Amino acid sequence: MLRARLLLAALAVQAAAAAGGKYSREANEEAKAAAAAAPPAEFRLVKLSQVWAKAQRLHLSAVKLAELHSDLKIQEKDELSWKKLKAEGLDEDGEKEAKLRRNLNVILAKYGMDGKKDAQLGDTNYVKDSLENDVLDDPRLEKLWNKAKTSGKFTDEELDKLWREFRHHKEKVQDYNILLETVSRTEDTHKNMISGLEEEEVPRKHDLLHQKHSELKEKLHSISQGFERLRRVTHQGYDHSSEFEEPRVIDLWDLAKSTNFTEKELESLREELKHFEAKVEKHHHYQKQLEISHQKMRHIEGMGDEEHLSRNKEKTAMLEEKTKELGYKVKKHLQDLSTRISRGLQHNEL
């Protein structure tokens, strides 16, 4: 009898184990199926995915989210390239890593995610989101902007364009301030380390500091020129005979003319800048269409028209993807142009 009971107990344990294995396999298969059905992650790097998730919780406007997405995609491309360089031992001094860290800080500051102030909520339209709610963080800029708004010199479209110039100037100042903090920290570290360095290492460290000071000087010069342009445009209105209108293109062209580029090289660059400006304008067009579509969707949601809402959601999703795609292309092209012109400036100093 005891033997029979032990046999029955062993059979029960085996059955339970078999059932458990079956359920485990089923659970694993379900988990795999769910993972396959889930949308792919927006970013390969965890920290960038975290920034993206935080931005969505902050309810940034559709346009700002699309712009942030493009900035993060460029950041991810640069960080993945750096990882390959690091694996090959090509960033021994950590300069490229420091620049990537600074670039990410600039992005966080740009969207109010650096902890210094609350990010701007985005329940307004593309133009008014900026014209009414954004802040310039500089009394001189605020004064100029208020003067421009009340002067009667500008159409709505020109005010939109002028505001982009003001925002671009604000971002340049943020970038400069972050670089200035980085250089100050580097100088302090440099002073502490210099006595412990090998003799042949000292000139290289000095060269790195000199390079950063040159970059600071270049950025400060660009800021000064940009402010003078804003002051001139605010007082006189737009000169419709000017060669370029987009603020980033104007900056690049001014820098290019201060290099030792030949006339042929400048002419080639001028044509490329015209193509770039057309690309930027196309991006702005899609940004506006995206915001209009979001406004329309909010209106339809209030009406309860499910079929109409479904069609609008599809259109909005398409516009979001197109805006992100164009934003990435614009930023990548800007990055390439900036690198090309910076090399010309460095050549001047040699």
Tab-separated table of C-alpha atoms in Angstrom:
chain	number	residue	atom	x	y	z
A	1	MET	CA	0.000	0.000	0.000
A	2	LEU	CA	2.793	2.424	0.925
A	3	ARG	CA	4.603	1.583	-2.302
A	4	ALA	CA	1.438	2.275	-4.317
A	5	ARG	CA	1.012	5.666	-2.617
A	6	LEU	CA	4.637	6.630	-3.333
A	7	LEU	CA	4.183	5.650	-6.978
A	8	LEU	CA	1.025	7.770	-7.264
A	9	ALA	CA	2.823	10.749	-5.648
A	10	ALA	CA	5.752	10.444	-8.097
A	11	LEU	CA	3.342	10.326	-11.034
A	12	ALA	CA	1.565	13.435	-9.718
A	13	VAL	CA	4.883	15.309	-9.418
A	14	GLN	CA	5.838	14.316	-12.990
A	15	ALA	CA	2.441	15.442	-14.297
A	16	ALA	CA	2.729	18.771	-12.492
A	17	ALA	CA	6.250	19.269	-13.863
A	18	ALA	CA	5.075	18.465	-17.386
A	19	ALA	CA	2.156	20.867	-17.018
A	20	GLY	CA	4.482	23.529	-15.608
A	21	GLY	CA	6.840	23.076	-18.559
A	22	LYS	CA	3.924	23.366	-20.957
A	23	TYR	CA	2.667	26.550	-19.274
A	24	SER	CA	6.215	27.999	-19.188
A	25	ARG	CA	6.637	27.311	-22.905
A	26	GLU	CA	3.270	28.896	-23.610
A	27	ALA	CA	4.179	31.935	-21.480
A	28	ASN	CA	7.512	32.299	-23.293
A	29	GLU	CA	5.828	32.020	-26.680
A	30	GLU	CA	3.231	34.621	-25.667
A	31	ALA	CA	5.986	36.969	-24.449
A	32	LYS	CA	7.877	36.556	-27.736
A	33	ALA	CA	4.720	37.200	-29.749
A	34	ALA	CA	3.982	40.332	-27.692
A	35	ALA	CA	7.534	41.579	-28.193
A	36	ALA	CA	7.293	40.991	-31.942
A	37	ALA	CA	3.964	42.825	-32.101
A	38	ALA	CA	5.229	45.780	-30.054
A	39	PRO	CA	6.383	48.816	-32.048
A	40	PRO	CA	10.176	49.094	-32.384
A	41	ALA	CA	11.944	51.339	-29.886
A	42	GLU	CA	12.387	54.909	-31.116
A	43	PHE	CA	16.059	54.951	-30.077
A	44	ARG	CA	18.742	52.325	-29.644
A	45	LEU	CA	20.356	54.154	-26.718
A	46	VAL	CA	18.531	53.826	-23.398
A	47	LYS	CA	19.285	57.352	-22.169
A	48	LEU	CA	17.835	58.880	-25.356
A	49	SER	CA	14.736	56.697	-25.035
A	50	GLN	CA	14.371	58.039	-21.489
A	51	VAL	CA	14.620	61.653	-22.720
A	52	TRP	CA	11.995	60.912	-25.396
A	53	ALA	CA	9.642	59.307	-22.862
A	54	LYS	CA	10.038	62.261	-20.493
A	55	ALA	CA	9.269	64.712	-23.309
A	56	GLN	CA	6.040	62.888	-24.110
A	57	ARG	CA	4.991	63.047	-20.455
A	58	LEU	CA	5.577	66.812	-20.521
A	59	HIS	CA	3.016	67.173	-23.341
A	60	LEU	CA	5.262	69.195	-25.623
A	61	SER	CA	3.537	70.395	-28.783
A	62	ALA	CA	3.526	68.132	-31.845
A	63	VAL	CA	6.012	70.407	-33.618
A	64	LYS	CA	8.431	70.525	-30.687
A	65	LEU	CA	8.216	66.752	-30.239
A	66	ALA	CA	9.048	66.215	-33.917
A	67	GLU	CA	11.960	68.650	-33.635
A	68	LEU	CA	13.240	66.953	-30.469
A	69	HIS	CA	12.986	63.580	-32.234
A	70	SER	CA	15.257	64.874	-35.027
A	71	ASP	CA	17.760	66.291	-32.516
A	72	LEU	CA	17.875	62.980	-30.619
A	73	LYS	CA	18.336	60.993	-33.847
A	74	ILE	CA	21.357	63.133	-34.745
A	75	GLN	CA	22.674	62.690	-31.187
A	76	GLU	CA	22.215	58.924	-31.453
A	77	LYS	CA	24.039	58.788	-34.811
A	78	ASP	CA	26.969	60.722	-33.332
A	79	GLU	CA	27.094	58.622	-30.152
A	80	LEU	CA	27.053	55.318	-32.066
A	81	SER	CA	29.872	56.616	-34.310
A	82	TRP	CA	31.812	57.622	-31.196
A	83	LYS	CA	31.389	54.134	-29.673
A	84	LYS	CA	33.132	52.675	-32.746
A	85	LEU	CA	35.938	55.243	-32.458
A	86	LYS	CA	36.357	54.495	-28.760
A	87	ALA	CA	36.532	50.758	-29.448
A	88	GLU	CA	39.388	51.509	-31.871
A	89	GLY	CA	41.144	53.652	-29.256
A	90	LEU	CA	40.651	56.898	-31.203
A	91	ASP	CA	39.309	59.109	-28.396
A	92	GLU	CA	42.010	58.692	-25.777
A	93	ASP	CA	41.683	62.216	-24.374
A	94	GLY	CA	37.871	61.964	-24.167
A	95	GLU	CA	37.313	65.162	-26.153
A	96	LYS	CA	34.708	63.670	-28.500
A	97	GLU	CA	32.863	62.137	-25.549
A	98	ALA	CA	32.847	65.524	-23.765
A	99	LYS	CA	31.456	67.209	-26.876
A	100	LEU	CA	28.664	64.626	-27.125
A	101	ARG	CA	27.791	65.219	-23.480
A	102	ARG	CA	27.713	68.969	-24.115
A	103	ASN	CA	25.502	68.497	-27.196
A	104	LEU	CA	22.997	66.511	-25.152
A	105	ASN	CA	22.970	69.248	-22.497
A	106	VAL	CA	22.224	71.787	-25.242
A	107	ILE	CA	19.273	69.662	-26.412
A	108	LEU	CA	17.891	69.359	-22.871
A	109	ALA	CA	18.202	73.124	-22.349
A	110	LYS	CA	16.573	73.839	-25.712
A	111	TYR	CA	13.392	71.969	-24.721
A	112	GLY	CA	13.344	73.058	-21.069
A	113	MET	CA	14.327	69.587	-19.839
A	114	ASP	CA	17.562	70.547	-18.075
A	115	GLY	CA	15.904	70.993	-14.677
A	116	LYS	CA	16.382	74.764	-14.671
A	117	LYS	CA	12.780	75.521	-15.621
A	118	ASP	CA	9.600	73.738	-16.571
A	119	ALA	CA	9.293	72.748	-20.207
A	120	GLN	CA	6.812	74.722	-22.233
A	121	LEU	CA	3.517	72.912	-22.591
A	122	GLY	CA	2.340	72.708	-26.156
A	123	ASP	CA	-1.419	73.198	-26.336
A	124	THR	CA	-1.153	76.105	-28.781
A	125	ASN	CA	-0.580	76.516	-32.481
A	126	TYR	CA	2.758	76.549	-34.302
A	127	VAL	CA	3.243	80.303	-34.462
A	128	LYS	CA	1.460	81.323	-31.264
A	129	ASP	CA	3.249	78.569	-29.365
A	130	SER	CA	6.357	80.664	-29.874
A	131	LEU	CA	5.035	84.184	-30.240
A	132	GLU	CA	2.953	84.171	-27.064
A	133	ASN	CA	4.315	81.517	-24.713
A	134	ASP	CA	8.038	81.075	-25.269
A	135	VAL	CA	10.565	83.229	-23.441
A	136	LEU	CA	13.864	84.626	-24.674
A	137	ASP	CA	15.730	84.776	-21.308
A	138	ASP	CA	17.374	88.078	-22.251
A	139	PRO	CA	15.861	91.534	-21.528
A	140	ARG	CA	17.538	93.010	-24.616
A	141	LEU	CA	15.947	90.386	-26.867
A	142	GLU	CA	12.562	90.765	-25.161
A	143	LYS	CA	12.702	94.521	-25.736
A	144	LEU	CA	13.591	94.101	-29.423
A	145	TRP	CA	10.889	91.484	-29.937
A	146	ASN	CA	8.178	93.596	-28.312
A	147	LYS	CA	9.224	96.504	-30.516
A	148	ALA	CA	9.027	94.328	-33.644
A	149	LYS	CA	5.551	93.026	-32.733
A	150	THR	CA	4.111	96.503	-32.261
A	151	SER	CA	5.977	98.307	-35.062
A	152	GLY	CA	3.565	97.424	-37.873
A	153	LYS	CA	6.574	96.810	-40.164
A	154	PHE	CA	6.053	93.042	-40.407
A	155	THR	CA	3.395	90.760	-41.888
A	156	ASP	CA	2.367	87.660	-39.892
A	157	GLU	CA	4.647	85.549	-42.081
A	158	GLU	CA	7.570	87.912	-41.511
A	159	LEU	CA	6.931	87.895	-37.746
A	160	ASP	CA	7.027	84.106	-37.856
A	161	LYS	CA	10.356	84.244	-39.690
A	162	LEU	CA	11.730	86.906	-37.323
A	163	TRP	CA	10.737	84.853	-34.299
A	164	ARG	CA	12.730	81.934	-35.695
A	165	GLU	CA	15.741	84.281	-35.781
A	166	PHE	CA	15.185	85.273	-32.146
A	167	ARG	CA	14.890	81.626	-31.074
A	168	HIS	CA	17.984	80.702	-33.065
A	169	HIS	CA	19.887	83.492	-31.275
A	170	LYS	CA	18.673	82.234	-27.888
A	171	GLU	CA	19.878	78.704	-28.727
A	172	LYS	CA	23.297	80.048	-29.763
A	173	VAL	CA	23.620	81.794	-26.391
A	174	GLN	CA	22.638	78.576	-24.560
A	175	ASP	CA	25.233	76.646	-26.550
A	176	TYR	CA	27.896	79.265	-25.768
A	177	ASN	CA	27.116	79.237	-22.026
A	178	ILE	CA	27.335	75.440	-21.838
A	179	LEU	CA	30.663	75.485	-23.705
A	180	LEU	CA	31.912	78.244	-21.376
A	181	GLU	CA	31.088	76.108	-18.315
A	182	THR	CA	32.872	73.152	-19.919
A	183	VAL	CA	35.992	75.200	-20.676
A	184	SER	CA	36.063	76.597	-17.120
A	185	ARG	CA	35.910	73.077	-15.669
A	186	THR	CA	38.558	71.878	-18.136
A	187	GLU	CA	40.896	74.725	-17.157
A	188	ASP	CA	40.532	73.882	-13.467
A	189	THR	CA	41.252	70.207	-14.158
A	190	HIS	CA	44.133	71.187	-16.439
A	191	LYS	CA	45.786	73.254	-13.679
A	192	ASN	CA	45.467	70.373	-11.218
A	193	MET	CA	46.815	67.779	-13.665
A	194	ILE	CA	49.590	69.716	-15.396
A	195	SER	CA	52.250	68.982	-12.750
A	196	GLY	CA	51.626	65.244	-13.006
A	197	LEU	CA	51.760	65.021	-16.797
A	198	GLU	CA	54.647	63.722	-18.850
A	199	GLU	CA	56.603	66.513	-20.550
A	200	GLU	CA	55.410	65.537	-24.048
A	201	GLU	CA	51.743	65.541	-22.891
A	202	VAL	CA	51.743	69.196	-21.776
A	203	PRO	CA	51.744	70.803	-25.277
A	204	ARG	CA	48.859	68.553	-26.372
A	205	LYS	CA	46.738	69.608	-23.400
A	206	HIS	CA	47.563	73.250	-24.127
A	207	ASP	CA	46.503	72.737	-27.765
A	208	LEU	CA	43.154	71.267	-26.671
A	209	LEU	CA	42.492	74.266	-24.429
A	210	HIS	CA	43.486	76.638	-27.229
A	211	GLN	CA	41.058	74.859	-29.568
A	212	LYS	CA	38.216	75.301	-27.074
A	213	HIS	CA	39.055	78.970	-26.573
A	214	SER	CA	38.999	79.434	-30.369
A	215	GLU	CA	35.579	77.767	-30.495
A	216	LEU	CA	34.347	80.082	-27.718
A	217	LYS	CA	35.665	83.110	-29.602
A	218	GLU	CA	33.963	81.955	-32.817
A	219	LYS	CA	30.631	81.441	-31.033
A	220	LEU	CA	30.834	84.807	-29.276
A	221	HIS	CA	31.547	86.538	-32.587
A	222	SER	CA	28.526	84.796	-34.134
A	223	ILE	CA	26.335	85.884	-31.195
A	224	SER	CA	27.473	89.517	-31.555
A	225	GLN	CA	26.806	89.498	-35.294
A	226	GLY	CA	23.431	87.845	-34.746
A	227	PHE	CA	22.330	90.422	-32.200
A	228	GLU	CA	23.336	93.294	-34.486
A	229	ARG	CA	21.333	91.714	-37.293
A	230	LEU	CA	18.260	91.345	-35.036
A	231	ARG	CA	18.590	94.973	-33.965
A	232	ARG	CA	18.906	96.137	-37.579
A	233	VAL	CA	15.973	94.065	-38.861
A	234	THR	CA	13.769	95.124	-35.933
A	235	HIS	CA	14.404	98.810	-36.675
A	236	GLN	CA	14.449	98.716	-40.483
A	237	GLY	CA	12.348	95.690	-41.456
A	238	TYR	CA	13.453	92.961	-43.846
A	239	ASP	CA	15.637	93.730	-46.827
A	240	HIS	CA	13.980	91.646	-49.536
A	241	SER	CA	17.043	91.921	-51.757
A	242	SER	CA	19.212	90.003	-49.268
A	243	GLU	CA	20.710	86.751	-50.492
A	244	PHE	CA	19.488	84.484	-47.668
A	245	GLU	CA	16.617	84.627	-45.174
A	246	GLU	CA	17.029	81.590	-42.919
A	247	PRO	CA	19.050	82.617	-39.786
A	248	ARG	CA	21.205	79.481	-39.741
A	249	VAL	CA	22.078	79.992	-43.405
A	250	ILE	CA	22.947	83.666	-42.797
A	251	ASP	CA	25.284	82.599	-39.954
A	252	LEU	CA	26.980	79.966	-42.104
A	253	TRP	CA	27.420	82.325	-45.048
A	254	ASP	CA	28.918	85.063	-42.823
A	255	LEU	CA	31.368	82.518	-41.376
A	256	ALA	CA	32.226	81.158	-44.821
A	257	LYS	CA	33.112	84.631	-46.098
A	258	SER	CA	35.581	85.044	-43.223
A	259	THR	CA	37.559	81.928	-44.272
A	260	ASN	CA	40.260	81.552	-46.908
A	261	PHE	CA	37.919	79.748	-49.316
A	262	THR	CA	38.599	80.537	-52.961
A	263	GLU	CA	35.957	82.278	-55.086
A	264	LYS	CA	35.124	78.946	-56.711
A	265	GLU	CA	34.717	77.265	-53.303
A	266	LEU	CA	32.525	80.122	-52.054
A	267	GLU	CA	30.343	79.914	-55.153
A	268	SER	CA	29.913	76.174	-54.656
A	269	LEU	CA	29.037	76.758	-50.998
A	270	ARG	CA	26.572	79.517	-51.929
A	271	GLU	CA	24.667	77.102	-54.184
A	272	GLU	CA	24.642	74.427	-51.488
A	273	LEU	CA	23.331	76.942	-48.944
A	274	LYS	CA	20.493	77.839	-51.327
A	275	HIS	CA	19.525	74.157	-51.523
A	276	PHE	CA	19.779	73.901	-47.747
A	277	GLU	CA	17.561	76.961	-47.254
A	278	ALA	CA	14.915	75.451	-49.571
A	279	LYS	CA	15.043	72.261	-47.492
A	280	VAL	CA	14.580	74.298	-44.286
A	281	GLU	CA	11.550	76.109	-45.742
A	282	LYS	CA	10.008	72.777	-46.744
A	283	HIS	CA	10.533	71.561	-43.176
A	284	HIS	CA	8.837	74.694	-41.782
A	285	HIS	CA	5.898	74.073	-44.143
A	286	TYR	CA	5.413	70.553	-42.787
A	287	GLN	CA	5.739	71.791	-39.205
A	288	LYS	CA	2.863	74.203	-39.789
A	289	GLN	CA	0.755	71.536	-41.503
A	290	LEU	CA	1.380	69.176	-38.591
A	291	GLU	CA	0.207	71.734	-36.039
A	292	ILE	CA	-2.884	72.580	-38.095
A	293	SER	CA	-3.708	68.862	-38.320
A	294	HIS	CA	-3.336	68.486	-34.522
A	295	GLN	CA	-5.635	71.445	-33.926
A	296	LYS	CA	-8.208	69.948	-36.285
A	297	MET	CA	-7.955	66.581	-34.524
A	298	ARG	CA	-8.642	68.187	-31.132
A	299	HIS	CA	-11.687	69.905	-32.637
A	300	ILE	CA	-13.008	66.621	-34.136
A	301	GLU	CA	-12.471	64.781	-30.820
A	302	GLY	CA	-14.855	67.267	-29.225
A	303	MET	CA	-17.495	66.541	-31.895
A	304	GLY	CA	-17.361	62.755	-31.416
A	305	ASP	CA	-17.150	61.947	-35.160
A	306	GLU	CA	-15.197	58.659	-34.980
A	307	GLU	CA	-14.845	58.094	-38.734
A	308	HIS	CA	-13.630	61.649	-39.354
A	309	LEU	CA	-11.298	61.366	-36.346
A	310	SER	CA	-9.797	58.117	-37.667
A	311	ARG	CA	-9.016	59.714	-41.052
A	312	ASN	CA	-7.481	62.750	-39.368
A	313	LYS	CA	-5.327	60.577	-37.108
A	314	GLU	CA	-3.904	58.806	-40.155
A	315	LYS	CA	-3.104	62.131	-41.816
A	316	THR	CA	-1.529	63.492	-38.614
A	317	ALA	CA	0.622	60.364	-38.190
A	318	MET	CA	1.842	60.746	-41.780
A	319	LEU	CA	2.688	64.417	-41.184
A	320	GLU	CA	4.511	63.553	-37.945
A	321	GLU	CA	6.724	61.021	-39.743
A	322	LYS	CA	7.408	63.397	-42.640
A	323	THR	CA	8.259	66.246	-40.237
A	324	LYS	CA	10.634	64.010	-38.259
A	325	GLU	CA	12.271	62.751	-41.462
A	326	LEU	CA	12.765	66.257	-42.874
A	327	GLY	CA	13.942	67.560	-39.507
A	328	TYR	CA	16.636	64.880	-39.389
A	329	LYS	CA	17.767	65.664	-42.949
A	330	VAL	CA	17.924	69.404	-42.196
A	331	LYS	CA	19.978	68.873	-39.028
A	332	LYS	CA	22.310	66.376	-40.739
A	333	HIS	CA	22.861	68.796	-43.654
A	334	LEU	CA	23.461	71.663	-41.193
A	335	GLN	CA	25.978	69.525	-39.314
A	336	ASP	CA	27.865	68.725	-42.547
A	337	LEU	CA	27.917	72.381	-43.641
A	338	SER	CA	29.081	73.562	-40.205
A	339	THR	CA	31.915	71.015	-40.195
A	340	ARG	CA	33.006	72.063	-43.680
A	341	ILE	CA	33.091	75.768	-42.793
A	342	SER	CA	34.765	75.128	-39.398
A	343	ARG	CA	37.607	73.378	-41.209
A	344	GLY	CA	38.011	76.500	-43.322
A	345	LEU	CA	38.184	78.626	-40.160
A	346	GLN	CA	40.751	76.297	-38.580
A	347	HIS	CA	42.818	76.523	-41.756
A	348	ASN	CA	42.837	80.338	-41.300
A	349	GLU	CA	44.501	79.934	-37.917
A	350	LEU	CA	47.300	77.702	-39.233
